[in-house]
């Protein structure tokens, strides 16, 4: 176990709220008492996530679906499927990417950047420590994204190019 993943004493939220840039879509995510904030925090550097987010690294926090609720109408919500069975939820008014979800699982990977700032400032480490899985590190950009995740943290997955992600 690395030094960082042995850290357990950090502020953990019971609940967070978040939403899209225009405010049409708002959500709440509740975390159970035994939620693992280290294992549930990860990132992805695949080309799909880069194009979807416009960022070099998609920082995600996986929350149980049972604790996830929309606080607003979802009229402007659309799920885009870059791969069948994997939702990429976004607001059709402002374009904000909100979550990624494997439909075969009972959880949802929240785009941490969409979490409300008051929660990010207080619980940013719990949500974005990257101690879980850091995916598609084969796409790392040397000197830019290679030092940000996976070193001393979590599992660094270097997926192959066979899976249709690098274009
Ligand atoms: Zn919006
Ligand atoms: Zn990805």
GROMACS .gro file of C-alpha atoms and ligand atoms in nm:
model
  169
    1UNK     CA    1   0.000   0.000   0.000
    2UNK     CA    2   0.141   0.338  -0.094
    3UNK     CA    3   0.174   0.622   0.149
    4UNK     CA    4  -0.113   0.813  -0.003
    5UNK     CA    5  -0.365   0.532  -0.010
    6UNK     CA    6  -0.299   0.467   0.357
    7UNK     CA    7  -0.433   0.813   0.432
    8UNK     CA    8  -0.780   0.776   0.574
    9UNK     CA    9  -0.813   1.093   0.774
   10UNK     CA   10  -0.960   1.346   0.535
   11UNK     CA   11  -1.299   1.518   0.520
   12UNK     CA   12  -1.559   1.292   0.361
   13UNK     CA   13  -1.897   1.419   0.239
   14UNK     CA   14  -2.224   1.241   0.318
   15UNK     CA   15  -2.376   1.408   0.017
   16UNK     CA   16  -2.276   1.637  -0.269
   17UNK     CA   17  -2.471   1.837  -0.522
   18UNK     CA   18  -2.368   1.938  -0.869
   19UNK     CA   19  -2.496   2.023  -1.211
   20UNK     CA   20  -2.438   2.159  -1.557
   21UNK     CA   21  -2.313   2.503  -1.655
   22UNK     CA   22  -2.653   2.649  -1.746
   23UNK     CA   23  -2.821   2.511  -1.433
   24UNK     CA   24  -3.095   2.319  -1.615
   25UNK     CA   25  -2.971   1.991  -1.470
   26UNK     CA   26  -2.896   1.959  -1.099
   27UNK     CA   27  -2.823   1.640  -0.909
   28UNK     CA   28  -2.749   1.508  -0.565
   29UNK     CA   29  -2.531   1.212  -0.476
   30UNK     CA   30  -2.551   1.051  -0.133
   31UNK     CA   31  -2.271   0.830  -0.008
   32UNK     CA   32  -2.326   0.539   0.229
   33UNK     CA   33  -2.140   0.529   0.561
   34UNK     CA   34  -1.893   0.269   0.429
   35UNK     CA   35  -1.827   0.441   0.093
   36UNK     CA   36  -1.462   0.398  -0.007
   37UNK     CA   37  -1.352   0.747  -0.115
   38UNK     CA   38  -1.008   0.622  -0.216
   39UNK     CA   39  -1.109   0.328  -0.434
   40UNK     CA   40  -1.398   0.524  -0.589
   41UNK     CA   41  -1.177   0.805  -0.715
   42UNK     CA   42  -1.016   0.763  -1.054
   43UNK     CA   43  -0.938   0.914  -1.388
   44UNK     CA   44  -0.938   0.832  -1.756
   45UNK     CA   45  -0.717   0.949  -2.038
   46UNK     CA   46  -0.884   0.765  -2.323
   47UNK     CA   47  -0.954   0.956  -2.642
   48UNK     CA   48  -1.329   0.918  -2.593
   49UNK     CA   49  -1.315   1.086  -2.251
   50UNK     CA   50  -1.081   1.355  -2.383
   51UNK     CA   51  -1.316   1.443  -2.667
   52UNK     CA   52  -1.618   1.418  -2.441
   53UNK     CA   53  -1.477   1.647  -2.170
   54UNK     CA   54  -1.240   1.864  -2.371
   55UNK     CA   55  -0.986   1.797  -2.098
   56UNK     CA   56  -0.675   1.580  -2.109
   57UNK     CA   57  -0.785   1.394  -1.798
   58UNK     CA   58  -1.140   1.299  -1.699
   59UNK     CA   59  -1.147   1.296  -1.320
   60UNK     CA   60  -1.433   1.078  -1.198
   61UNK     CA   61  -1.581   0.975  -0.867
   62UNK     CA   62  -1.795   0.664  -0.868
   63UNK     CA   63  -2.107   0.687  -0.653
   64UNK     CA   64  -2.378   0.426  -0.592
   65UNK     CA   65  -2.671   0.470  -0.829
   66UNK     CA   66  -2.912   0.414  -0.538
   67UNK     CA   67  -2.794   0.740  -0.382
   68UNK     CA   68  -2.806   0.944  -0.702
   69UNK     CA   69  -3.106   1.166  -0.780
   70UNK     CA   70  -3.180   1.448  -1.018
   71UNK     CA   71  -3.304   1.762  -0.842
   72UNK     CA   72  -3.438   1.916  -1.161
   73UNK     CA   73  -3.613   1.812  -1.476
   74UNK     CA   74  -3.397   1.612  -1.713
   75UNK     CA   75  -3.551   1.758  -2.028
   76UNK     CA   76  -3.212   1.877  -2.154
   77UNK     CA   77  -3.028   1.560  -2.050
   78UNK     CA   78  -2.904   1.331  -2.322
   79UNK     CA   79  -2.693   1.017  -2.304
   80UNK     CA   80  -2.438   0.984  -2.580
   81UNK     CA   81  -2.299   0.635  -2.643
   82UNK     CA   82  -1.946   0.627  -2.781
   83UNK     CA   83  -1.956   0.256  -2.696
   84UNK     CA   84  -2.287   0.063  -2.665
   85UNK     CA   85  -2.394   0.021  -2.302
   86UNK     CA   86  -2.187   0.311  -2.172
   87UNK     CA   87  -2.372   0.634  -2.108
   88UNK     CA   88  -2.208   0.974  -2.137
   89UNK     CA   89  -2.464   1.211  -1.987
   90UNK     CA   90  -2.460   1.574  -2.094
   91UNK     CA   91  -2.682   1.883  -2.107
   92UNK     CA   92  -2.803   1.960  -2.457
   93UNK     CA   93  -2.837   2.332  -2.372
   94UNK     CA   94  -2.490   2.408  -2.238
   95UNK     CA   95  -2.293   2.097  -2.334
   96UNK     CA   96  -2.171   2.012  -1.982
   97UNK     CA   97  -2.057   1.654  -1.943
   98UNK     CA   98  -2.202   1.520  -1.618
   99UNK     CA   99  -2.130   1.149  -1.584
  100UNK     CA  100  -2.015   0.827  -1.740
  101UNK     CA  101  -2.205   0.508  -1.664
  102UNK     CA  102  -2.172   0.140  -1.743
  103UNK     CA  103  -2.538   0.033  -1.775
  104UNK     CA  104  -2.457  -0.314  -1.641
  105UNK     CA  105  -2.351  -0.167  -1.306
  106UNK     CA  106  -2.540  -0.004  -1.021
  107UNK     CA  107  -2.311   0.295  -0.996
  108UNK     CA  108  -2.236   0.619  -1.175
  109UNK     CA  109  -1.902   0.790  -1.242
  110UNK     CA  110  -1.960   1.157  -1.174
  111UNK     CA  111  -1.752   1.414  -1.360
  112UNK     CA  112  -1.595   1.573  -1.054
  113UNK     CA  113  -1.569   1.913  -1.223
  114UNK     CA  114  -1.949   1.934  -1.218
  115UNK     CA  115  -1.970   1.904  -0.840
  116UNK     CA  116  -2.063   2.233  -0.672
  117UNK     CA  117  -1.760   2.439  -0.567
  118UNK     CA  118  -1.850   2.448  -0.198
  119UNK     CA  119  -1.816   2.068  -0.193
  120UNK     CA  120  -1.503   2.069  -0.405
  121UNK     CA  121  -1.328   2.317  -0.177
  122UNK     CA  122  -1.417   2.114   0.131
  123UNK     CA  123  -1.410   1.756   0.003
  124UNK     CA  124  -1.192   1.784  -0.309
  125UNK     CA  125  -0.942   1.526  -0.186
  126UNK     CA  126  -1.214   1.273  -0.103
  127UNK     CA  127  -1.366   1.315  -0.448
  128UNK     CA  128  -1.058   1.348  -0.667
  129UNK     CA  129  -0.762   1.178  -0.496
  130UNK     CA  130  -0.716   0.936  -0.790
  131UNK     CA  131  -0.637   0.641  -0.563
  132UNK     CA  132  -0.867   0.408  -0.754
  133UNK     CA  133  -0.831   0.311  -1.116
  134UNK     CA  134  -0.655   0.550  -1.352
  135UNK     CA  135  -0.746   0.428  -1.694
  136UNK     CA  136  -0.587   0.445  -2.036
  137UNK     CA  137  -0.259   0.582  -1.908
  138UNK     CA  138  -0.109   0.459  -2.234
  139UNK     CA  139  -0.240   0.789  -2.370
  140UNK     CA  140  -0.046   0.995  -2.117
  141UNK     CA  141   0.121   1.303  -2.253
  142UNK     CA  142   0.481   1.304  -2.144
  143UNK     CA  143   0.566   1.585  -1.907
  144UNK     CA  144   0.207   1.700  -1.888
  145UNK     CA  145  -0.031   1.430  -1.770
  146UNK     CA  146   0.205   1.147  -1.679
  147UNK     CA  147   0.292   1.285  -1.336
  148UNK     CA  148  -0.060   1.373  -1.233
  149UNK     CA  149  -0.213   1.036  -1.166
  150UNK     CA  150  -0.109   0.685  -1.091
  151UNK     CA  151   0.225   0.757  -0.929
  152UNK     CA  152   0.190   0.637  -0.571
  153UNK     CA  153  -0.180   0.631  -0.635
  154UNK     CA  154  -0.424   0.366  -0.731
  155UNK     CA  155  -0.396   0.136  -1.025
  156UNK     CA  156  -0.256   0.267  -1.348
  157UNK     CA  157  -0.425   0.085  -1.633
  158UNK     CA  158  -0.252   0.110  -1.969
  159UNK     CA  159  -0.514  -0.028  -2.203
  160UNK     CA  160  -0.422  -0.145  -2.549
  161UNK     CA  161  -0.501   0.042  -2.867
  162UNK     CA  162  -0.710  -0.252  -2.985
  163UNK     CA  163  -1.015  -0.126  -2.801
  164UNK     CA  164  -1.094   0.149  -3.046
  165UNK     CA  165  -1.002   0.435  -2.824
  166UNK     CA  166  -0.691   0.584  -2.977
  167UNK     CA  167  -0.769   0.735  -3.314
  168LIG    ZN1  168  -2.697   2.286  -1.898
  169LIG    ZN1  169  -1.218   0.715  -2.089
   0.00000   0.00000   0.00000
